[in-house]
PDB file of C-alpha atoms in Angstrom:
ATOM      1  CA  UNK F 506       6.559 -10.413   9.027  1.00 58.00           C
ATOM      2  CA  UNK F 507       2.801 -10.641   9.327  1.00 67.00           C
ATOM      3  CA  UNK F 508       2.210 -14.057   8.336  1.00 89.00           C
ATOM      4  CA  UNK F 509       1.032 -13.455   4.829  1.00 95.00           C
ATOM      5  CA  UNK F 510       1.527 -15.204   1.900  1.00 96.00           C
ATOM      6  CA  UNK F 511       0.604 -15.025  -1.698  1.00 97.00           C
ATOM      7  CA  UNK F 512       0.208 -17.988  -4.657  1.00 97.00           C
ATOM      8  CA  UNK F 513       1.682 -17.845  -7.257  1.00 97.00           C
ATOM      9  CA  UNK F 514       4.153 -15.448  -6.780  1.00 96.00           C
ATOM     10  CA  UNK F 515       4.123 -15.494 -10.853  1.00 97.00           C
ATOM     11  CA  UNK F 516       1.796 -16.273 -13.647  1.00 97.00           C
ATOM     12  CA  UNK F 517       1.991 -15.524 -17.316  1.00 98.00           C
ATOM     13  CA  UNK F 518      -1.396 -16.344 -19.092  1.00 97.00           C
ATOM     14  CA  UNK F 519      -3.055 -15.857 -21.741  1.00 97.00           C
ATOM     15  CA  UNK F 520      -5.878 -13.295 -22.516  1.00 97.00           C
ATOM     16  CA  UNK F 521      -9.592 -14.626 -22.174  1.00 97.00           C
ATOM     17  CA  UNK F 522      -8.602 -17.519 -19.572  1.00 97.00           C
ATOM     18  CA  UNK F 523      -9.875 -16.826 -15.675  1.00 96.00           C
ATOM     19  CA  UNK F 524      -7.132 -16.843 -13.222  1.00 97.00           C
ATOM     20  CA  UNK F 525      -7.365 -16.926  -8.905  1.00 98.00           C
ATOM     21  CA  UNK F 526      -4.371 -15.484  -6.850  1.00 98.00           C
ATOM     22  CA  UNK F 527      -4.636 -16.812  -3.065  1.00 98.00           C
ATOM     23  CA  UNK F 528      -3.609 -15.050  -0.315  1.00 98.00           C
ATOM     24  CA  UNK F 529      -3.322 -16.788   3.117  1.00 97.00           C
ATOM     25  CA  UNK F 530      -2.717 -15.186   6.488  1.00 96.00           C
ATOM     26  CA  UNK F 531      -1.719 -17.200   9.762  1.00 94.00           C
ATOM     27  CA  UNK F 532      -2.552 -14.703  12.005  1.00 89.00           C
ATOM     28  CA  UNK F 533      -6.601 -14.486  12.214  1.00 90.00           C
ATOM     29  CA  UNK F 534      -7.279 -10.894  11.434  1.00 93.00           C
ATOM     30  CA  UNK F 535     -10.649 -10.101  10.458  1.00 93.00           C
ATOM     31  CA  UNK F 536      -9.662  -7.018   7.705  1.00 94.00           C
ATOM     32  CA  UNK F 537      -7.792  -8.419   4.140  1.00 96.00           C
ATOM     33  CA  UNK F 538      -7.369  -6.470   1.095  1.00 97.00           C
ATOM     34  CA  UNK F 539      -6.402  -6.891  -2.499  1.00 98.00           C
ATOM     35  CA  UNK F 540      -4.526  -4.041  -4.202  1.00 97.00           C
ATOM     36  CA  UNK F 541      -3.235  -3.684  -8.276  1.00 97.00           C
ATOM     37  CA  UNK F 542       0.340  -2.018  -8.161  1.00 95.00           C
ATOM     38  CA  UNK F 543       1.247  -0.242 -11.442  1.00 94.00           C
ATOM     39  CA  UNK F 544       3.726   2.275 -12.646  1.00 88.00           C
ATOM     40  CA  UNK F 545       3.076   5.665 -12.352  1.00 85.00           C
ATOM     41  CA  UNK F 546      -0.338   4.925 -10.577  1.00 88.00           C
ATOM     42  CA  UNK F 547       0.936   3.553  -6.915  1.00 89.00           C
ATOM     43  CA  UNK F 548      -1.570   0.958  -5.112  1.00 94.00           C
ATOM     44  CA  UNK F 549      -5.146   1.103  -5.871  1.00 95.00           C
ATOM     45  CA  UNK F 550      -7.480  -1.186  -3.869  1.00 95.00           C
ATOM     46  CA  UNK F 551      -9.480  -3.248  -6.023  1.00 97.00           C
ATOM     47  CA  UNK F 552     -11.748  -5.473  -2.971  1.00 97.00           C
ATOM     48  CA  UNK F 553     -11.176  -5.966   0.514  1.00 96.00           C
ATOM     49  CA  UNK F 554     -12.960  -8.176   3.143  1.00 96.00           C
ATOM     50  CA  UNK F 555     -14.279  -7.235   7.027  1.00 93.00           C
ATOM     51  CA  UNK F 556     -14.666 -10.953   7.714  1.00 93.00           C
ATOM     52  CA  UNK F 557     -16.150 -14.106   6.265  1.00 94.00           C
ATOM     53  CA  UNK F 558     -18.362 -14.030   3.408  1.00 92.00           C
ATOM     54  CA  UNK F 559     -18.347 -10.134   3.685  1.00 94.00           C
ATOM     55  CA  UNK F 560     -16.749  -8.278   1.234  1.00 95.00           C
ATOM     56  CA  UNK F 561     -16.894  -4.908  -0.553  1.00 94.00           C
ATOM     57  CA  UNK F 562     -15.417  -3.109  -3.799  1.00 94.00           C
ATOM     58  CA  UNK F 563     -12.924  -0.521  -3.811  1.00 93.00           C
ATOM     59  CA  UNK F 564     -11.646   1.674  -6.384  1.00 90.00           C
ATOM     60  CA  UNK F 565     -10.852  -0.381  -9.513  1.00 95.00           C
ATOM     61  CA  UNK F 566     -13.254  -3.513  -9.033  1.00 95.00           C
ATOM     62  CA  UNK F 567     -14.378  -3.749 -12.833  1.00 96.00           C
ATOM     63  CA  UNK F 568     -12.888  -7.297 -13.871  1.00 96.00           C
ATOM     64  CA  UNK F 569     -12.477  -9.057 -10.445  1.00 98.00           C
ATOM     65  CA  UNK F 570     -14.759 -10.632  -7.964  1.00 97.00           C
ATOM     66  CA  UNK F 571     -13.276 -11.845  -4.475  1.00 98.00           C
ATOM     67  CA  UNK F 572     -14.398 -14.972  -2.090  1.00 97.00           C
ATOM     68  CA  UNK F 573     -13.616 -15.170   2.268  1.00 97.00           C
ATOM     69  CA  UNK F 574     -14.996 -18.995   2.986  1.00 96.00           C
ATOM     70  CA  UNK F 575     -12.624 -18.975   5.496  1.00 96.00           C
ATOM     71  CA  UNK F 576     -11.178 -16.200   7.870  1.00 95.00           C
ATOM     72  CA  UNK F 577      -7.347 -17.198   6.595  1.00 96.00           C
ATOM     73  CA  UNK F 578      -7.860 -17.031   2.880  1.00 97.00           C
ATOM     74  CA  UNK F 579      -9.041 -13.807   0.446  1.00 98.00           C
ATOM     75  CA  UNK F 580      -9.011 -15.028  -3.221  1.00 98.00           C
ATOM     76  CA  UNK F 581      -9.491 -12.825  -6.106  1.00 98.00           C
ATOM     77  CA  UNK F 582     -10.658 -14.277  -9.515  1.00 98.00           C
ATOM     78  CA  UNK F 583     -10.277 -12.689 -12.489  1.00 97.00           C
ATOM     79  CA  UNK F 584     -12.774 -14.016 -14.583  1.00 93.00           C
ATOM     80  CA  UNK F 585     -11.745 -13.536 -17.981  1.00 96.00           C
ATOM     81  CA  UNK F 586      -8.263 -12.070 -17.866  1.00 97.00           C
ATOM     82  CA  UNK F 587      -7.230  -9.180 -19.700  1.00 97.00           C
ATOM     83  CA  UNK F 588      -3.860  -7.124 -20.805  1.00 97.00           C
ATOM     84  CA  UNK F 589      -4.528  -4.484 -18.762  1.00 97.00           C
ATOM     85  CA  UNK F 590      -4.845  -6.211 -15.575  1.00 98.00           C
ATOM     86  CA  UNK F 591      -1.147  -7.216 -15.991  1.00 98.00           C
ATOM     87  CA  UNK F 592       0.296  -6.139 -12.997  1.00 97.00           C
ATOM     88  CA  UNK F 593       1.512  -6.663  -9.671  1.00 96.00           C
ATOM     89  CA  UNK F 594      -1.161  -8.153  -6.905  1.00 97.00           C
ATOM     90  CA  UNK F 595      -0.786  -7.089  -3.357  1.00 97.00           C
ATOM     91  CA  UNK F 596      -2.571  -8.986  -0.419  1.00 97.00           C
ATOM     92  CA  UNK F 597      -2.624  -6.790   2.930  1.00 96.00           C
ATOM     93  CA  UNK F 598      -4.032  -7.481   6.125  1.00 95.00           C
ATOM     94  CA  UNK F 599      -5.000  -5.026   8.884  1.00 92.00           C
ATOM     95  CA  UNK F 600      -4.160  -4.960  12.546  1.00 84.00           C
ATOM     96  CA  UNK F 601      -7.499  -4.925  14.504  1.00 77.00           C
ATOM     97  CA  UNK F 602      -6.235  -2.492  17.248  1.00 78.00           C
ATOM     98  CA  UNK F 603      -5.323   0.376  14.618  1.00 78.00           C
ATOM     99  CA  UNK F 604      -5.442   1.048  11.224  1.00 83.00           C
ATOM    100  CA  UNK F 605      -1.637  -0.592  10.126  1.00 89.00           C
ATOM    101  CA  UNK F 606      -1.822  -2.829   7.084  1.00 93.00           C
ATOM    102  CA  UNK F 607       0.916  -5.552   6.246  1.00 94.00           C
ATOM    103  CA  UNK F 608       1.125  -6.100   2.824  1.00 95.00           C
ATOM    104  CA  UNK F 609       2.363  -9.680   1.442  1.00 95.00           C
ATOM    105  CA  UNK F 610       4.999 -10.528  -1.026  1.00 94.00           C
ATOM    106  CA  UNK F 611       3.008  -9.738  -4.186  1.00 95.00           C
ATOM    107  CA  UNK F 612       1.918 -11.699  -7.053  1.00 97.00           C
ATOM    108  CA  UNK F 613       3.097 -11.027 -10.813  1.00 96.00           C
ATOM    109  CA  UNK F 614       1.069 -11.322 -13.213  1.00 98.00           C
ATOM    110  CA  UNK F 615       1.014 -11.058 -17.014  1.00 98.00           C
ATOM    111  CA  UNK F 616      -1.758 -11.794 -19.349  1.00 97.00           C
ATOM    112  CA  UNK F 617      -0.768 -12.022 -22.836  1.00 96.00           C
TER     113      UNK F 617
ATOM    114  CA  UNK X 895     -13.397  11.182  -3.385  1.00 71.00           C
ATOM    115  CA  UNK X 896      -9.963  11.189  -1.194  1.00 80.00           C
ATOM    116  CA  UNK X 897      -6.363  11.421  -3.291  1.00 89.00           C
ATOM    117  CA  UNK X 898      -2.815  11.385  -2.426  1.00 94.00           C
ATOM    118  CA  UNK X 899       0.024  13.934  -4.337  1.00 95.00           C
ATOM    119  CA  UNK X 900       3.339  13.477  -4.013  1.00 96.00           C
ATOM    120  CA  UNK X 901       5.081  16.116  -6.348  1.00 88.00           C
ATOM    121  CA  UNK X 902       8.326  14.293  -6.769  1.00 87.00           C
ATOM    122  CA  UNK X 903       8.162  11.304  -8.789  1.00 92.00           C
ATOM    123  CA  UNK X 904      11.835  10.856  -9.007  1.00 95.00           C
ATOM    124  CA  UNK X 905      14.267  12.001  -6.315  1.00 97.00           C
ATOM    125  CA  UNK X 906      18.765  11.843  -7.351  1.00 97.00           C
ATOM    126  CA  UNK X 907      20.631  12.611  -4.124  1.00 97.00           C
ATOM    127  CA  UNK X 908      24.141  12.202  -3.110  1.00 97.00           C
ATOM    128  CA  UNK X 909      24.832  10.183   0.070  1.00 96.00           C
ATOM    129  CA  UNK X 910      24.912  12.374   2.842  1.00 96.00           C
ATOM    130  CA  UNK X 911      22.104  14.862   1.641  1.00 97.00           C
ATOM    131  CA  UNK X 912      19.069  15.433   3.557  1.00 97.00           C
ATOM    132  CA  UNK X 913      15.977  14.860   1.745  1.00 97.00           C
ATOM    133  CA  UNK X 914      12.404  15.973   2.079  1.00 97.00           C
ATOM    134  CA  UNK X 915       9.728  14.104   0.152  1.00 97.00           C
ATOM    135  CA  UNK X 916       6.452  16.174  -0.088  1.00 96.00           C
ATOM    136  CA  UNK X 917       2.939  14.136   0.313  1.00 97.00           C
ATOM    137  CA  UNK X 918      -0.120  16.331  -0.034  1.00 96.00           C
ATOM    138  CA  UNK X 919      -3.914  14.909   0.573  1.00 94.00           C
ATOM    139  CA  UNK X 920      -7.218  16.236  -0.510  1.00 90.00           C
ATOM    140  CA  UNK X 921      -9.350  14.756   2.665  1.00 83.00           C
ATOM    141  CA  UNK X 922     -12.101  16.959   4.947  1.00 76.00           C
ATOM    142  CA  UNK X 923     -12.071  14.955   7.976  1.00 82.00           C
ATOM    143  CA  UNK X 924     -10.278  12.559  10.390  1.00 85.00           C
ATOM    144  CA  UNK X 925      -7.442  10.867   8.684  1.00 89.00           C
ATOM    145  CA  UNK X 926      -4.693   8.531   9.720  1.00 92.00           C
ATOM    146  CA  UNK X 927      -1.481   8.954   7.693  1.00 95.00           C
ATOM    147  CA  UNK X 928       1.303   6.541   6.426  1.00 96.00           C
ATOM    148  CA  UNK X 929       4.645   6.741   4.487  1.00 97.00           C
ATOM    149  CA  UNK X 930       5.532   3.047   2.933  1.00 97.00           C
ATOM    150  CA  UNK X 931       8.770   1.745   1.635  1.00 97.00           C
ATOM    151  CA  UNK X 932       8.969  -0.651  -1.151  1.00 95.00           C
ATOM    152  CA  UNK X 933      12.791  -2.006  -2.076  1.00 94.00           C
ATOM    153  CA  UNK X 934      13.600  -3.239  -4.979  1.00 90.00           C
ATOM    154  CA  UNK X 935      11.916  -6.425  -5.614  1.00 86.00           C
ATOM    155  CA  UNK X 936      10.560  -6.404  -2.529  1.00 88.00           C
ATOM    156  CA  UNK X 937       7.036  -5.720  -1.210  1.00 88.00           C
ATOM    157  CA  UNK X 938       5.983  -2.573   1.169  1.00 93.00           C
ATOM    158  CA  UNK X 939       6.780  -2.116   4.472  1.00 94.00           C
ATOM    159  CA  UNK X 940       5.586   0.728   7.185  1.00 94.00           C
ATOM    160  CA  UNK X 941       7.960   3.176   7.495  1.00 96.00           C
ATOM    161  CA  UNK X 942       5.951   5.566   9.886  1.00 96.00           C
ATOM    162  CA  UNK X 943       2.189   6.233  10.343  1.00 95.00           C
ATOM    163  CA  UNK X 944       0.486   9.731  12.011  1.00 95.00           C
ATOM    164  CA  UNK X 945      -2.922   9.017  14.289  1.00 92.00           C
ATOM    165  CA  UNK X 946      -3.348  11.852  16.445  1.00 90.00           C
ATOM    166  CA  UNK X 947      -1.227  13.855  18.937  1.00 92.00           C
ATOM    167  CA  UNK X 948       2.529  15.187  18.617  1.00 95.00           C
ATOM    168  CA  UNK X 949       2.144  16.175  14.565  1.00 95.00           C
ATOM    169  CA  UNK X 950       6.199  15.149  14.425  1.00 97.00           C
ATOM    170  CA  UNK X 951       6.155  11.295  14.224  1.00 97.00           C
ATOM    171  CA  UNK X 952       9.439   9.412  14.005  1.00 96.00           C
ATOM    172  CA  UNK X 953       9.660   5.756  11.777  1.00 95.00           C
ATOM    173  CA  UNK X 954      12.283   3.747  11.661  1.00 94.00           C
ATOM    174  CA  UNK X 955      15.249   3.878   9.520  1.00 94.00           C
ATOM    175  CA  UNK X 956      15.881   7.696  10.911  1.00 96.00           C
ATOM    176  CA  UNK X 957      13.106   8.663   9.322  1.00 97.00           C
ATOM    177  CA  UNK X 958      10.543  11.217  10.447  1.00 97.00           C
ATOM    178  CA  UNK X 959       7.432  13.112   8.679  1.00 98.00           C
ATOM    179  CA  UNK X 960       5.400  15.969   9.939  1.00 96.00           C
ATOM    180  CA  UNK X 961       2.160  16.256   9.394  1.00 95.00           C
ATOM    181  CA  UNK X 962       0.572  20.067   8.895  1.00 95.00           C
ATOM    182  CA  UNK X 963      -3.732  20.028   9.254  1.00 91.00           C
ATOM    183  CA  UNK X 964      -3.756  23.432   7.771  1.00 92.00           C
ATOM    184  CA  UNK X 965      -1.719  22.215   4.384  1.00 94.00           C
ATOM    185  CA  UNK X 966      -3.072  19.318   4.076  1.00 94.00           C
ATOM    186  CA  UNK X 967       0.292  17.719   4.168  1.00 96.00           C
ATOM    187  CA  UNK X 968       2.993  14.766   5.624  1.00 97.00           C
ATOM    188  CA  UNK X 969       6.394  15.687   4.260  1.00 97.00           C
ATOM    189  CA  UNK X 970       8.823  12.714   4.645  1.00 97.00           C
ATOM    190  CA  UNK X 971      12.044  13.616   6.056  1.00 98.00           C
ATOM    191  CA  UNK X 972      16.102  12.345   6.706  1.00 98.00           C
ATOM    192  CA  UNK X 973      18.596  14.309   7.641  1.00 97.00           C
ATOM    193  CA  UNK X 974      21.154  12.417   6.249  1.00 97.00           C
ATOM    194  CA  UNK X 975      20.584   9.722   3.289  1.00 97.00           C
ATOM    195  CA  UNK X 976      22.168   6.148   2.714  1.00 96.00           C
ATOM    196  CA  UNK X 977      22.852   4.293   0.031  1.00 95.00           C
ATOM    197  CA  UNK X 978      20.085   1.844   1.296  1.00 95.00           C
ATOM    198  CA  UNK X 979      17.483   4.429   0.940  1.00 97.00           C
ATOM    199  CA  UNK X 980      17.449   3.512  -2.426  1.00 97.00           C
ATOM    200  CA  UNK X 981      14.029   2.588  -2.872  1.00 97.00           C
ATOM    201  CA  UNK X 982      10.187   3.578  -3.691  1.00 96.00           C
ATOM    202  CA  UNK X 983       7.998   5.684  -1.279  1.00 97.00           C
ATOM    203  CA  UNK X 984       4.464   5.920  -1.067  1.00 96.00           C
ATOM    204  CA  UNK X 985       2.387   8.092   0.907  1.00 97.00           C
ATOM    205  CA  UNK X 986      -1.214   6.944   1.959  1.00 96.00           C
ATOM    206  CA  UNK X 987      -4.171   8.152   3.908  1.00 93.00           C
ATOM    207  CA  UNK X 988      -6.926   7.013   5.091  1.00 90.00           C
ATOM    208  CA  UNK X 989      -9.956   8.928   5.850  1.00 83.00           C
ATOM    209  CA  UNK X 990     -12.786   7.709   8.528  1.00 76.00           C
ATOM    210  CA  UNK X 991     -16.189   9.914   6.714  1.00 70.00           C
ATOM    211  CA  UNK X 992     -17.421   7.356   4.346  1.00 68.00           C
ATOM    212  CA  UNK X 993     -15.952   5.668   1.286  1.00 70.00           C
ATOM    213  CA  UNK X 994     -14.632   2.303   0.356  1.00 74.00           C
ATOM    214  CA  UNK X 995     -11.987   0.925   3.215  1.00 84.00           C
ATOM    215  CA  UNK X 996      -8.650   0.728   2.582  1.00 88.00           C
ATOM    216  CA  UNK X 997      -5.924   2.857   2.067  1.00 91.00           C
ATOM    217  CA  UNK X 998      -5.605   5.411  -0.798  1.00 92.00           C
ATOM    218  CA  UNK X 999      -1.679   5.816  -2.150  1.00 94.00           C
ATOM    219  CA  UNK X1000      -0.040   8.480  -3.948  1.00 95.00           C
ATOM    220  CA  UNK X1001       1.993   7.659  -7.545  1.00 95.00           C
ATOM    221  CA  UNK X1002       5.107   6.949  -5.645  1.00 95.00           C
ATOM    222  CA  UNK X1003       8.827   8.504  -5.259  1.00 96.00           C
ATOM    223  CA  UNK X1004      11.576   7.127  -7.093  1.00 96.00           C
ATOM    224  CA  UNK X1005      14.857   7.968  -4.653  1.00 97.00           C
ATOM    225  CA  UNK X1006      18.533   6.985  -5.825  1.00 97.00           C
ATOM    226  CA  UNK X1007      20.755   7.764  -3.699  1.00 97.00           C
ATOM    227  CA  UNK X1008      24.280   7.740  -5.223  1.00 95.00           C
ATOM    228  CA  UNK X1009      27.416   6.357  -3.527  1.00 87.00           C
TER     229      UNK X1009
END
């Protein structure tokens, strides 16, 4: 268990309306990273952070923005949800003395 | 631009059977390597991961992947397969010459393992 959690764990909403998904880590590492899980594609990383205030886009960024105000929290805001980012949200951390990430519990999320 | 391929995307063995799960990357340089596990319902957990050294690295869950420089590849392996296997696998790499951070998966395995 590495100390991560994600909120909500569900959400069902409706297309057009901006939605945040929290994750929270008790554990003070500096790396956190948001990931989209979806059939037939795996994980794709979508923003991750390398400490407060600095973040950086990864591979399917189009549609989200992230915020690190504080080194325990990594939100991601989809601004004006759409269908297609229904999915499943994972939150990872990385261990500073190698390259292992921890992924939290996931949040699932529908837009209708 | 790095990518994972892992050639089985669903895997039906008997309990008992050994099972090999290929993982191929298309990376030039330095790479650290990882096989997840994701359970039903669950979210992923680190099976095994490849740094540098011995090329035969051993996870948990009897588990054990070797990783071949010249093919590009980190085959998953298990002698002998449980009903508890029963899960999704995901190979990832990361490479260390440029590009976003983060890990980059493959699709995923599908294994059933029947009783």
């Amino acid at each position: 268990d590495a100390g991560i959690t994600q909120s909500p764990r569900h959400k069902v909403t409706e297309t057009g309306t901006p939605v945040t998904l929290r994750c929270h880590q008790t554990e003070n590492h500096r790396y956190m990273y948001w990931y989209r899980q979806d059939p037939g594609h795996g994980l794709r990383l979508i923003h991750y952070s390398y400490g407060v205030k600095d973040t950086d886009k990864g591979e399917v960024s189009d549609g989200y923005s992230v915020s690190r105000s504080k080194t325990e929290d990594f939100l991601l805001t989809l601004e004006s949800a759409t269908s297609s980012q229904t999915s499943v949200y994972f939150c990872a951390i990385r261990d500073d003395q190698n390259y292992e990430q921890y992924f939290g519990p996931g949040t699932r999320l529908t837009v209708t | 631009a790095q990518s994972v391929s892992q050639h089985n995307h669903h895997v039906i063995l008997s309990e008992a059977a050994s099972l090999e799960l290929g993982c191929n990357y298309s990376y030039g340089g330095t790479v650290n390597l990882f096989w997840y596990v994701q359970y039903p319902g669950q979210h992923l957990q680190l099976l095994l991961k490849y740094f540098s050294g011995d090329p035969l690295v051993k996870g948990i869950k009897g588990f054990e992947a070797e990783f071949i420089k010249s093919k590009f590849s980190f085959n998953l392996r298990k002698p002998s397969v449980q009903w508890s296997d029963t899960a999704e696998y995901f190979c990832a790499v990361k490479g260390w010459e440029g590009g976003a951070d983060g890990l980059t998966f493959g699709k995923g395995t599908h294994l059933i393992i029947q009783p």
